[in-house]
mmCIF file of C-alpha atoms in Angstrom:
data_model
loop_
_atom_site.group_PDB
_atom_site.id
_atom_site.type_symbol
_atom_site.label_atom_id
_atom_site.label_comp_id
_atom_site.label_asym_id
_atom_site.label_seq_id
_atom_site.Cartn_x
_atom_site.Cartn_y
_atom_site.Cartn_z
ATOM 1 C CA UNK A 1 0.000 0.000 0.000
ATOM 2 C CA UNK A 2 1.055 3.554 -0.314
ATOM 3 C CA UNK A 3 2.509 5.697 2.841
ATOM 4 C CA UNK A 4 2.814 8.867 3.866
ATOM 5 C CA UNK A 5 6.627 10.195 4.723
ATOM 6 C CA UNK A 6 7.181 13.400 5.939
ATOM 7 C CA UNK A 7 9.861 15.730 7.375
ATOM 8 C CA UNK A 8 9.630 18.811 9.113
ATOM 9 C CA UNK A 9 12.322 21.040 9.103
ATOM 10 C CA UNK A 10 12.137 24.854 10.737
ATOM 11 C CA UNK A 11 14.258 27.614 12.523
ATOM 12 C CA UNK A 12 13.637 30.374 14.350
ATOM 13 C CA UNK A 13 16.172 33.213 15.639
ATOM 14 C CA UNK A 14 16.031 31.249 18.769
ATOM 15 C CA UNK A 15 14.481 27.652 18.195
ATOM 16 C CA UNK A 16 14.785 25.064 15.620
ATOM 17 C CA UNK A 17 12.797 21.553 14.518
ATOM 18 C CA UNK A 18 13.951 18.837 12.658
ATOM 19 C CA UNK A 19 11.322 15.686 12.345
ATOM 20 C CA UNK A 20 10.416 12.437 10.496
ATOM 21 C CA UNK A 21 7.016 10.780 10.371
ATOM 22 C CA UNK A 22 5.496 7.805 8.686
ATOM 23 C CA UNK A 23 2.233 7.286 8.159
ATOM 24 C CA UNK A 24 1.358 9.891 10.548
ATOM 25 C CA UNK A 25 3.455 8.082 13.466
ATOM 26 C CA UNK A 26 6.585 10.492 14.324
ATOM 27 C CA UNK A 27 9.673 8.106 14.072
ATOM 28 C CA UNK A 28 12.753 10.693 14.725
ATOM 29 C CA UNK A 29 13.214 14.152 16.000
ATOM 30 C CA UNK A 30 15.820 16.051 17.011
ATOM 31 C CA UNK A 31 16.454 17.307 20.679
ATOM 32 C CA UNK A 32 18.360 20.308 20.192
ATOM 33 C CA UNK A 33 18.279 20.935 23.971
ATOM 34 C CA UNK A 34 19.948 17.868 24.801
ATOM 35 C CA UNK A 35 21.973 17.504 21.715
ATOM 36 C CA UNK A 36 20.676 13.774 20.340
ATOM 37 C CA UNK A 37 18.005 12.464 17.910
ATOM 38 C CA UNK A 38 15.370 10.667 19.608
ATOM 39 C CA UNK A 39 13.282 7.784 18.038
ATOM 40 C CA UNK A 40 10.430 7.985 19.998
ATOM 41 C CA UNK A 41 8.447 4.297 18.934
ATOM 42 C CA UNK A 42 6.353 2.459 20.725
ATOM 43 C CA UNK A 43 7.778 -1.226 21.562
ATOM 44 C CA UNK A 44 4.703 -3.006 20.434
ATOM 45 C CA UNK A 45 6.593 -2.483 16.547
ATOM 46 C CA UNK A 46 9.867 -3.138 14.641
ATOM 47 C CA UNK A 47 12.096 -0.410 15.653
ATOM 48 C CA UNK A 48 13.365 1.862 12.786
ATOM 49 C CA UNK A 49 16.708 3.885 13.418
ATOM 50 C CA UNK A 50 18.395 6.421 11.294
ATOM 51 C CA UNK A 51 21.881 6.169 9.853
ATOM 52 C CA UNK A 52 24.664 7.951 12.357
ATOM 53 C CA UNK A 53 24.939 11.228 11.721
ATOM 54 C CA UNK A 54 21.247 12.206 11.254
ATOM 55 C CA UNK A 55 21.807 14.822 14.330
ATOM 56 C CA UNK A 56 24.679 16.106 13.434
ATOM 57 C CA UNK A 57 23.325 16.715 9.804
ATOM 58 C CA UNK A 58 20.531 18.090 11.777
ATOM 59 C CA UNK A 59 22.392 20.318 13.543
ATOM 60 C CA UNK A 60 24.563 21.399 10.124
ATOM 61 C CA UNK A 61 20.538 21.689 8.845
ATOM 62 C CA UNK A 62 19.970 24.578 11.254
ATOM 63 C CA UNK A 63 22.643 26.592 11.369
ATOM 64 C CA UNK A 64 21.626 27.154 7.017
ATOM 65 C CA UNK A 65 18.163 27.966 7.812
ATOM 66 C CA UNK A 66 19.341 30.605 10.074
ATOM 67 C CA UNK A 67 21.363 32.159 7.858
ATOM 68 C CA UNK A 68 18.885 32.249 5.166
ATOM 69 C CA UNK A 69 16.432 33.877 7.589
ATOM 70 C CA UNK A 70 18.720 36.429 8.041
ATOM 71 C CA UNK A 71 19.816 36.710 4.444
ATOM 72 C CA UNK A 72 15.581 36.943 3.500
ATOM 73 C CA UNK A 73 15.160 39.681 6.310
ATOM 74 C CA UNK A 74 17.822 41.474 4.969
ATOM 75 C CA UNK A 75 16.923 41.163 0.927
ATOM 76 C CA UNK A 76 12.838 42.184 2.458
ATOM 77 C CA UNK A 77 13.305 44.965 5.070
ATOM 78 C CA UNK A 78 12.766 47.604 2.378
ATOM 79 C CA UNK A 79 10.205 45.686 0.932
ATOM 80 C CA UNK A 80 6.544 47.584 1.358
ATOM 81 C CA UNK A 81 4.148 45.867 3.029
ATOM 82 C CA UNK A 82 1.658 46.724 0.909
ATOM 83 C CA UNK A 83 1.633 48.257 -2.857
#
């Protein structure tokens, strides 16, 4: 049958989210807090882990989409908000 994959991936000046899903079920996320990637999956099913590095490329994830934030608030700070 067909499934649903998704990943999240967000930043914020002072926050960030990275996260995978599966049919709805979220199956890795990254704890930026605590510095790891946590597979949060109930016993009851065949645990699925992600290849070594997935935080750190997480991590290398983050620090981008802060500086493209910064590089869009700079190219749109001139920018009328409304014509």
């Amino acid at each position: 049958g067909l499934h649903v994959d998704l990943s999240i991936a967000g930043c914020s000046d002072s926050d960030g989210e990275m996260m995978y899903s599966l049919d709805g079920e979220e199956l890795w996320f990254a704890d930026f807090i605590n510095h790891r990637g946590v597979e949060p999956q109930p016993s009851f099913i065949d645990h699925i882990s992600y290849v070594e590095g997935t935080y750190e490329g997480a991590v290398a994830n983050q620090q981008v989409c802060k500086q493209n934030l910064k590089t869009i608030r700079e190219a749109m700070k001139d920018i009328p908000l409304e014509n």
